[in-house]
Coordinates of N, CA and C and ligand atoms in Angstrom, one line a residue:
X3 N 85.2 96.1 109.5 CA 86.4 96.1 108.7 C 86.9 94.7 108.3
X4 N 87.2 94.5 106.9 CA 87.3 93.0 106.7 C 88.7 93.3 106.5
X5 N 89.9 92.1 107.3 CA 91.2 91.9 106.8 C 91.9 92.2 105.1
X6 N 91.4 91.4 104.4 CA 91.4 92.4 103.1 C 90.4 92.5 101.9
X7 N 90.9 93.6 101.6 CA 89.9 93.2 100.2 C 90.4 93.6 98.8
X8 N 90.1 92.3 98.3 CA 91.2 92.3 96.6 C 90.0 92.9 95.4
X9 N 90.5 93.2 95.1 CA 90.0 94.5 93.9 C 90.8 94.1 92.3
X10 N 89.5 92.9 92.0 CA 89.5 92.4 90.4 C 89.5 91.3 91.1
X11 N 88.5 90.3 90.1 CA 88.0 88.5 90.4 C 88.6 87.9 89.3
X12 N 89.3 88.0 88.3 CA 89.9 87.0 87.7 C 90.6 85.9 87.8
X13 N 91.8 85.5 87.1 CA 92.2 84.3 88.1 C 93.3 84.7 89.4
X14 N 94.2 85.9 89.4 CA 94.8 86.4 90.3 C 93.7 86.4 91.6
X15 N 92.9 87.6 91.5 CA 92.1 87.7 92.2 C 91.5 86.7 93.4
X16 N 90.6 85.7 92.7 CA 90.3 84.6 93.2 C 90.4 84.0 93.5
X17 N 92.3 83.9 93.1 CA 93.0 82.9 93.6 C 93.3 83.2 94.8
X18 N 94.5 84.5 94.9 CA 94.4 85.4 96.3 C 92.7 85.2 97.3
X19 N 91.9 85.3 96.8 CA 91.0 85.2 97.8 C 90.8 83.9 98.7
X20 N 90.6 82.6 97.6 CA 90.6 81.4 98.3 C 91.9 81.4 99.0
X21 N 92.9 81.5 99.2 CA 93.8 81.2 100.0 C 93.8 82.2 101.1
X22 N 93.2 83.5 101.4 CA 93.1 84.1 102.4 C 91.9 84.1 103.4
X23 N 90.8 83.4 102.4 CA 89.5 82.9 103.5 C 89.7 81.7 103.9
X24 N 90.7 80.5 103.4 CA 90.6 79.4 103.8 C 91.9 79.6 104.7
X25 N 92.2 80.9 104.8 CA 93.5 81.2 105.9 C 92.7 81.4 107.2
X26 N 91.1 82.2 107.1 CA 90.3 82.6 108.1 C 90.7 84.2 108.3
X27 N 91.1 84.8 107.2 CA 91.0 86.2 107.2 C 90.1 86.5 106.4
X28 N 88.9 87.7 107.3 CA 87.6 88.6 106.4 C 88.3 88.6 105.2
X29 N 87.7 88.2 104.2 CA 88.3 88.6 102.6 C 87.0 88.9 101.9
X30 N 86.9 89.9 101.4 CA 86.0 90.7 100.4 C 87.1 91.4 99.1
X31 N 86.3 90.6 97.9 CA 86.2 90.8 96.0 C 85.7 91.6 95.8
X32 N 86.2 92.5 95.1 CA 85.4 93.5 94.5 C 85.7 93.0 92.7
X33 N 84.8 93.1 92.0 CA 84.8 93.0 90.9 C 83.7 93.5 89.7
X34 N 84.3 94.3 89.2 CA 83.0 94.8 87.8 C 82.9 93.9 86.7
X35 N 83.9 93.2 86.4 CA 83.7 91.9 85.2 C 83.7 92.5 84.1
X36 N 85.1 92.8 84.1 CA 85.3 93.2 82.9 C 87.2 92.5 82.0
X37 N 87.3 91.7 82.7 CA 88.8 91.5 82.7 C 89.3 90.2 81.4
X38 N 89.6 90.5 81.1 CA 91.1 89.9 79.8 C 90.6 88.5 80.2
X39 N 90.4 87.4 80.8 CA 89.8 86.2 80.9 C 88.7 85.9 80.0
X40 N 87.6 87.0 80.3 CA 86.6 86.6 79.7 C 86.7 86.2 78.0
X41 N 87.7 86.8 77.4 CA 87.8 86.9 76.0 C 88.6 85.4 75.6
X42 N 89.3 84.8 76.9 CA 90.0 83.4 76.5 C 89.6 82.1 76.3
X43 N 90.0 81.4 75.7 CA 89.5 79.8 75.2 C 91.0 79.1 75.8
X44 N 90.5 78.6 77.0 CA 92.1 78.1 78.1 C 92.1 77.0 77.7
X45 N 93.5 76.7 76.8 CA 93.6 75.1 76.8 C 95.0 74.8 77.2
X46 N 95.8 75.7 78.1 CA 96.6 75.0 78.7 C 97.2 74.6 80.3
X47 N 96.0 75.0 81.2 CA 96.0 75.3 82.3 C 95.8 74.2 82.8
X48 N 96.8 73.7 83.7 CA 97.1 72.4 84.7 C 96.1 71.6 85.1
X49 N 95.7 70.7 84.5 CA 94.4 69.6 85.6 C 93.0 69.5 84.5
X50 N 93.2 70.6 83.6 CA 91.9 71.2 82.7 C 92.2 70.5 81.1
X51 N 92.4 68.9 81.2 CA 92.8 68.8 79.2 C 91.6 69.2 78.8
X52 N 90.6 69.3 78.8 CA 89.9 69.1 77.8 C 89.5 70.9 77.6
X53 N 90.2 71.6 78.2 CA 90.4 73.4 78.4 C 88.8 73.7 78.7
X54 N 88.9 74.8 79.0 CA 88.0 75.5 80.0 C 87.7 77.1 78.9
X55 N 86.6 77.5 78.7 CA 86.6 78.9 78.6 C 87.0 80.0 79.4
X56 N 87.5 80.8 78.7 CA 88.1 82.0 80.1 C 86.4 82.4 81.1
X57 N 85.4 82.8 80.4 CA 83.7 83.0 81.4 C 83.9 81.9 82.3
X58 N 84.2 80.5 81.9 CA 83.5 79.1 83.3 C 84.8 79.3 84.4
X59 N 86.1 79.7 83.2 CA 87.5 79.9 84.6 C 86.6 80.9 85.4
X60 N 86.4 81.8 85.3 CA 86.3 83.5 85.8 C 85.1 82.9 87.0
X61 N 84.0 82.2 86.2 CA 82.9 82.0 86.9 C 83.4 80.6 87.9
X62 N 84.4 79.4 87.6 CA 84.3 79.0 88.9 C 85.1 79.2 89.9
X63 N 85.7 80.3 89.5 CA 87.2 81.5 91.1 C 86.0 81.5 91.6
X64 N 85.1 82.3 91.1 CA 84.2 82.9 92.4 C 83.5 82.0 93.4
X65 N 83.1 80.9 92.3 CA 82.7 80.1 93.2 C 83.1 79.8 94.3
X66 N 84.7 79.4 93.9 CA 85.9 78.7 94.7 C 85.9 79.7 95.7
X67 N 86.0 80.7 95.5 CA 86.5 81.9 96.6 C 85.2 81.6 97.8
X68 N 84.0 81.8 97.0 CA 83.2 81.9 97.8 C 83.0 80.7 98.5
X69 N 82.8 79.7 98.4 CA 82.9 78.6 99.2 C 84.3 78.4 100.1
X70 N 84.9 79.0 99.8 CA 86.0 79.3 101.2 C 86.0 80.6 102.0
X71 N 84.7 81.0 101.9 CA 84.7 82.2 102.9 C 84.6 83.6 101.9
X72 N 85.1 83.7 101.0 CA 85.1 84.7 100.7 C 83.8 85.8 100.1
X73 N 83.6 87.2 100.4 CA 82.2 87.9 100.0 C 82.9 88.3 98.7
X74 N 81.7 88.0 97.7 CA 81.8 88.5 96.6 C 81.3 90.0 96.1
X75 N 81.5 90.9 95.9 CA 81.5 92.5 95.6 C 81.0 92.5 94.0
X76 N 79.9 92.8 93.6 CA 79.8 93.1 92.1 C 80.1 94.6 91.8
X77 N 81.1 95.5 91.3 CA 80.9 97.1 91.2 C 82.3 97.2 90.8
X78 N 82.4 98.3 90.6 CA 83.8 99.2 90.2 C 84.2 100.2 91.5
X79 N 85.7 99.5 92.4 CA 86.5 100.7 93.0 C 86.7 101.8 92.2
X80 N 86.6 102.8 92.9 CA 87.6 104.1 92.3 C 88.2 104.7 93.1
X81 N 88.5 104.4 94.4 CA 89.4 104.8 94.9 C 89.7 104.4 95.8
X82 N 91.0 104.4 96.6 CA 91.3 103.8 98.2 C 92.0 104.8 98.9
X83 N 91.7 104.9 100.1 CA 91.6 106.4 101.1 C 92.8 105.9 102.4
X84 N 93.3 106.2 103.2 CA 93.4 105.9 104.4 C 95.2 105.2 104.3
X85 N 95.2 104.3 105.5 CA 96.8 103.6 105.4 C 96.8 102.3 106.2
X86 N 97.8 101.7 105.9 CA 98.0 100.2 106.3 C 96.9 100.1 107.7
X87 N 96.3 99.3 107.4 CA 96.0 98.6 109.0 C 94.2 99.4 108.7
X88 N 94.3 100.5 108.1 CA 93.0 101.0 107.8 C 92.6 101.6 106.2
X89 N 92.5 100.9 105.6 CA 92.1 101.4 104.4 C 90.6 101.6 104.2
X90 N 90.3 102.6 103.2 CA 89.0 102.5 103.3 C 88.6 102.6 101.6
X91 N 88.2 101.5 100.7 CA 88.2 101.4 99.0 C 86.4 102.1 98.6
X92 N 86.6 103.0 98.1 CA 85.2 103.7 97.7 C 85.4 103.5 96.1
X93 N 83.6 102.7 96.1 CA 83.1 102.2 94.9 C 82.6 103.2 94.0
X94 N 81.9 103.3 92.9 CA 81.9 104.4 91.9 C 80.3 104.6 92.0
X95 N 79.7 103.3 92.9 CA 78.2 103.4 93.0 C 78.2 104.2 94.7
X96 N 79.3 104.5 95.4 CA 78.9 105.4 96.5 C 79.6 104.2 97.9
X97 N 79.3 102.6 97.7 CA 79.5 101.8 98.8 C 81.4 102.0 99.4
X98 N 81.5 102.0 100.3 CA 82.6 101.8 100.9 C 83.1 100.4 101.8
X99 N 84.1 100.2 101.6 CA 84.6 99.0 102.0 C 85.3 99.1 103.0
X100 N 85.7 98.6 104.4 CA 87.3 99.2 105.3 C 88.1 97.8 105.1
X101 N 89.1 97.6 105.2 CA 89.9 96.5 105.2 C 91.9 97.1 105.5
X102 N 92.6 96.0 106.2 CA 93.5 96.3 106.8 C 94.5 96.3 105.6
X103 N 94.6 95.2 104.6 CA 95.4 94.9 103.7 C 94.2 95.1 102.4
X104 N 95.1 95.7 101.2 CA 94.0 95.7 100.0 C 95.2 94.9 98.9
X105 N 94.5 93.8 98.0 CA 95.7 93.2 97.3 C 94.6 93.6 95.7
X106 N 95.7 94.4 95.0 CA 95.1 95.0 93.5 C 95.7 94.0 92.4
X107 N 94.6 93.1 91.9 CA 94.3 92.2 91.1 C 93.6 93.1 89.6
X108 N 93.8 94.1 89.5 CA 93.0 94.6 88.4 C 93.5 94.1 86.8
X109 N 94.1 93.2 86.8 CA 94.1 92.9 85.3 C 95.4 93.7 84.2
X110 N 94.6 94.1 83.2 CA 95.7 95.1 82.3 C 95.6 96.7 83.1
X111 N 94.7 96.8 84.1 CA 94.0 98.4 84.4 C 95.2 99.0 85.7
X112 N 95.8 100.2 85.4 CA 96.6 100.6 86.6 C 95.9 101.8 87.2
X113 N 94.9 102.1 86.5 CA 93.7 103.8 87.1 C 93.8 103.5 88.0
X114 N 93.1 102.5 89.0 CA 93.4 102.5 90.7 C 94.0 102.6 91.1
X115 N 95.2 101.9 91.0 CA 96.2 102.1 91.6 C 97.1 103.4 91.9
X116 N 96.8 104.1 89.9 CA 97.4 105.6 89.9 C 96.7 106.4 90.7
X117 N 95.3 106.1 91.2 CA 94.8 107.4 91.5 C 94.8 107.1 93.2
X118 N 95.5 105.9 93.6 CA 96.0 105.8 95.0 C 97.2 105.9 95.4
X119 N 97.9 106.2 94.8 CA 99.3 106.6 94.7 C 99.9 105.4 94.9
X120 N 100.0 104.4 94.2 CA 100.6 103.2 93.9 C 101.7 103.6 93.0
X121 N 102.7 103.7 92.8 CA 104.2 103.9 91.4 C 103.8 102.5 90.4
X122 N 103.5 102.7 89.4 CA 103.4 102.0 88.3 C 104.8 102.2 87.4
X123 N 105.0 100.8 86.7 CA 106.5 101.1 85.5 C 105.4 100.9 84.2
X124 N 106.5 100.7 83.0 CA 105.9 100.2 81.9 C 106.2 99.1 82.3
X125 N 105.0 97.8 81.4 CA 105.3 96.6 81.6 C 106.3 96.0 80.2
X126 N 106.6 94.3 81.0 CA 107.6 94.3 80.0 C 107.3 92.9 79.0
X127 N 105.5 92.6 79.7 CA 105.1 91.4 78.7 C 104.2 92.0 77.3
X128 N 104.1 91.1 76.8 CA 103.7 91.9 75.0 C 102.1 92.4 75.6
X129 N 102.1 93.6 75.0 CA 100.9 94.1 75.2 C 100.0 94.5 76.4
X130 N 101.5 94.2 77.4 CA 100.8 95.1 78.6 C 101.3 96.6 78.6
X131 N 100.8 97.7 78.9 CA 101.7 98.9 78.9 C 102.1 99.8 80.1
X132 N 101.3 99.2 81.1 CA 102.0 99.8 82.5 C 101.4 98.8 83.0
X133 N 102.4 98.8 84.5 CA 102.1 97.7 85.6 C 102.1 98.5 86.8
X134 N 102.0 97.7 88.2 CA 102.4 98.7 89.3 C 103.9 97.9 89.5
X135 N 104.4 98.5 90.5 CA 105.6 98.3 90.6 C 105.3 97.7 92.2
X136 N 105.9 96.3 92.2 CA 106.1 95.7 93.5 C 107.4 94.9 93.4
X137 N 107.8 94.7 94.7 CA 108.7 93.8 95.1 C 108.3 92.3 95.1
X138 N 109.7 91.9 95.8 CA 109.7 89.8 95.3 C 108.2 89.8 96.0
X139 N 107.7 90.6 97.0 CA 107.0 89.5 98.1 C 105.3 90.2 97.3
X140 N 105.1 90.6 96.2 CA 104.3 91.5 96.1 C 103.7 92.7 96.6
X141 N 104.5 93.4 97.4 CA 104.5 94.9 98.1 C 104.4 96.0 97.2
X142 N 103.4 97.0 96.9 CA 103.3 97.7 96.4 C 104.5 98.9 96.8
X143 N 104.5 100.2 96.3 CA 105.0 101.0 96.7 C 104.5 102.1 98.2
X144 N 102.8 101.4 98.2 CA 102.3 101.9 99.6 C 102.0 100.9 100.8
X145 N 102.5 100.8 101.4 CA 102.4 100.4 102.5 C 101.3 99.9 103.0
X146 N 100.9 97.9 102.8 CA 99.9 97.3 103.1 C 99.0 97.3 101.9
X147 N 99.5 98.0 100.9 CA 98.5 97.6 99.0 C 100.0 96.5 98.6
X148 N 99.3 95.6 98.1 CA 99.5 94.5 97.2 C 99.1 94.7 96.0
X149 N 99.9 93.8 94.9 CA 99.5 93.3 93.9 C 100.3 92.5 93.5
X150 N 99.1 91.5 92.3 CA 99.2 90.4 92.0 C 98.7 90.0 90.7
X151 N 99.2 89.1 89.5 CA 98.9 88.6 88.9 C 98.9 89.8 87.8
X152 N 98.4 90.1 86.3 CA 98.8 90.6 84.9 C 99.5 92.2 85.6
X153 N 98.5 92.7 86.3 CA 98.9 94.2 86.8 C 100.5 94.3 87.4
X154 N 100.4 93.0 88.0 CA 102.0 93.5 88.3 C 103.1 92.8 88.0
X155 N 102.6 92.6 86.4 CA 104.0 92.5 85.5 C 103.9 90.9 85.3
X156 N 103.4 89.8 85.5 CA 103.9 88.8 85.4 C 103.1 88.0 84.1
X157 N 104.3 86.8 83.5 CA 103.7 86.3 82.4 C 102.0 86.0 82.2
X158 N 101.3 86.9 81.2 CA 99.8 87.0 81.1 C 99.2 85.4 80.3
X159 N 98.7 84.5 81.3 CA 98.9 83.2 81.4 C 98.3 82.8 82.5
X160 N 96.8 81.6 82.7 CA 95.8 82.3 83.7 C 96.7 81.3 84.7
X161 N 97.8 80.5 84.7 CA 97.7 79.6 85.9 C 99.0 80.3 86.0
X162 N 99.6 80.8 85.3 CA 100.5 81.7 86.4 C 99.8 83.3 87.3
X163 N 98.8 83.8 86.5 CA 98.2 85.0 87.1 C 97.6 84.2 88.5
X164 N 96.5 83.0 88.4 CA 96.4 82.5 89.0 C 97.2 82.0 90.6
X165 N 99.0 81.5 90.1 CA 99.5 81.0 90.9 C 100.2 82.6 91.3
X166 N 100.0 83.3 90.6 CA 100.8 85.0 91.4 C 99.5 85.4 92.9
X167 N 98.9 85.1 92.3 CA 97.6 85.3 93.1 C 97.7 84.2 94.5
X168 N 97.7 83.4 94.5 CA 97.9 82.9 95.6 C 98.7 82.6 96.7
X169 N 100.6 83.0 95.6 CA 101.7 83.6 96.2 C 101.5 84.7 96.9
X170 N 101.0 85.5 96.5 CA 101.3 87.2 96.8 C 99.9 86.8 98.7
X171 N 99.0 86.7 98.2 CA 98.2 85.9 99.4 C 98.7 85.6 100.2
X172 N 99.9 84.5 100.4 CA 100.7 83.1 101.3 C 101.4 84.7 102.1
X173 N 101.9 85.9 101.3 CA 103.1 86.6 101.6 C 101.9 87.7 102.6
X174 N 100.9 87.9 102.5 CA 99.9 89.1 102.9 C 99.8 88.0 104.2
X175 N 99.0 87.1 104.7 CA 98.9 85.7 105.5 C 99.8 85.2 106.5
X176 N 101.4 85.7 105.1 CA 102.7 85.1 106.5 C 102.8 86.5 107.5
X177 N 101.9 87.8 106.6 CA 103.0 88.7 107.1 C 101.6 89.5 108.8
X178 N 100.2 89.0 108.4 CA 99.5 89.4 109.3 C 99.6 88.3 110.4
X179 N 100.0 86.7 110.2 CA 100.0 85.9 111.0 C 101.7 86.0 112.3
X180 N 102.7 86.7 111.4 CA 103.9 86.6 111.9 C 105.2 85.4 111.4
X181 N 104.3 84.2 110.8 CA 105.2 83.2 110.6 C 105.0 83.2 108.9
X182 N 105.8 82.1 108.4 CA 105.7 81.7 107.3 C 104.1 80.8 106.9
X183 N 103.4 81.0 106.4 CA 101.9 80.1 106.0 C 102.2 79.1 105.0
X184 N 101.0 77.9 105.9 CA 101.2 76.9 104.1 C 99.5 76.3 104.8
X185 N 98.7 76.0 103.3 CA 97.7 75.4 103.2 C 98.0 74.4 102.9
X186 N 97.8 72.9 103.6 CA 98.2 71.7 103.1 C 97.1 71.0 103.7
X187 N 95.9 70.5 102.8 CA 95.1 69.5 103.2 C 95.5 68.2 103.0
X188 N 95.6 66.8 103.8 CA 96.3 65.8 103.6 C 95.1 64.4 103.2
X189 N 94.8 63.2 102.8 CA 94.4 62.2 102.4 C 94.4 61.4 103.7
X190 N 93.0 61.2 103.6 CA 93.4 60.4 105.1 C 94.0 59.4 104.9
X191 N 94.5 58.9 106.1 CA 95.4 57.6 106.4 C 94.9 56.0 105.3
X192 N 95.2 55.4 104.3 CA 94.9 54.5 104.0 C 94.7 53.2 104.9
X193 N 93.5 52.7 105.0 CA 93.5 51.6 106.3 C 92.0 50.6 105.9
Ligands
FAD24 C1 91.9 87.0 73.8 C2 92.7 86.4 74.9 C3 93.0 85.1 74.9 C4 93.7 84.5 75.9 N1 94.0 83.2 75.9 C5 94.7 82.6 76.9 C6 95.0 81.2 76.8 O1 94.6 80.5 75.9 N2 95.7 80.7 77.9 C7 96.1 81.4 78.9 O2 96.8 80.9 79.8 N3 95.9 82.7 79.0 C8 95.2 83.3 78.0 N4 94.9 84.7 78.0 C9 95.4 85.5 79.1 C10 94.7 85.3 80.4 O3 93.3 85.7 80.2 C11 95.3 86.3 81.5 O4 96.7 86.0 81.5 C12 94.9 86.1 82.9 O5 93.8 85.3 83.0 C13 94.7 87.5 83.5 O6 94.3 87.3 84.9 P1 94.2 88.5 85.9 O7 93.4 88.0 87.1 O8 95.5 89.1 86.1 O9 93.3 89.6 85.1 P2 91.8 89.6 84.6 O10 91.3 88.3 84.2 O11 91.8 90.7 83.5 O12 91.0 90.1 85.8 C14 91.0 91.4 86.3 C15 89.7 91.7 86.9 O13 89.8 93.0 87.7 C16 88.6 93.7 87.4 N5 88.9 95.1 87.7 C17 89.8 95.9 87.2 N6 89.8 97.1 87.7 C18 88.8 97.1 88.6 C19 88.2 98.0 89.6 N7 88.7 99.3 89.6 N8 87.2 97.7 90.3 C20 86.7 96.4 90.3 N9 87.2 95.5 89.4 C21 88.2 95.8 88.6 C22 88.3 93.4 85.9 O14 86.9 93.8 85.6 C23 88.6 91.9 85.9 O15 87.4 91.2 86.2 C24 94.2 85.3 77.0 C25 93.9 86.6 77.0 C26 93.2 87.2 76.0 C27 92.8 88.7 76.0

């Protein structure tokens, strides 16, 4: 049983993941690669002037994830079974996943979510038409599902989907550890 597993690798996704494996919680990606990134030409995302294709963004999350621990999943969920502390996410090719927390990164797509009993609204950014419905801390409507980044409503924009993704993470992190979490690697001492 891995601690969690986020379902969609775009920038939410991946982002959520590196901050949960470099928290030292089991984190397993699920991802079919099909997501709204791929189609982008990023030229406004923080650190990146000279912009980045939405494929090299998409393709170096994974990397990033994965070099912080994280297992990468190639396939399509279709469903998630079970409740907080035990879920169990069954893939469309037969594989099953168990994990304690599941954080839903799927992009524009709310089918999983609907067919797990997640409450979705309409969304309220141009061209999204349903989201799931979560609170400030990204809490789904079921108990121990998350989401994060386009799915749940927030400006479709990869370093904010990105930075939802790694918030909603910090909130899954503070809330399995007990305290508030912060990742802060520091520069060594000048000397
Ligand atoms: C044409 C176009 C141009 C854009 N240009 C820009 C731009 O210039 N600058 C900018 O900031 N933003 C741009 N964007 C928006 C940007 O791509 C998104 O805001 C953001 O990257 C979405 O990230 P995400 O992780 O929420 O979703 P996505 O990148 O869509 O990732 C969701 C992932 O979840 C996967 N998934 C969904 N359901 C399942 C499932 N059941 N099982 C497994 N995997 C699943 C999908 O296959 C996908 O890989 C553009 C978007 C488009 C469409």
């Amino acid at each position: 049983m891995s601690d969690v597993v986020i379902i969609g690798g775009g920038p939410a996704g991946a982002s959520a993941a590196i901050f949960t494996a470099r928290a030292g919680l089991s984190t397993v990606v699920v991802d079919e690669g099909k997501g709204i990134t791929r189609r982008a030409e990023v030229n406004n995302h923080l650190g990146l002037p000279e912009g980045i294709s939405g494929p090299e963004l998409v393709t170096r999350g994974r990397q990033h994830a994965e070099k912080s621990g994280a297992t990468w999943v190639e396939g399509a969920a279709e469903a998630i079974e079970g409740s907080a502390g035990a879920f169990t996410v069954r893939l469309a090719d037969g594989r099953e996943l168990t994990a304690a927390h599941v954080v839903l990164a799927t992009g524009t797509s709310v089918t999983l979510a609907e067919a797990a009993g997640v409450a979705t609204v309409p969304g309220t950014e141009p061209r999204i038409k349903q989201i799931v419905s979560v609170d400030a801390d990204g809490r789904t409507s079921v108990p121990g599902i998350w989401a994060a980044g386009t799915v749940a409503g927030v400006s479709v924009h990869t370093i904010v989907t990105a930075g939802d993704g790694a918030r909603v993470a910090i909130n899954v992190i503070s809330e399995v550890r007990g305290e508030r979490h912060v990742d802060h690697d520091v520069l060594p001492a000048a000397g």
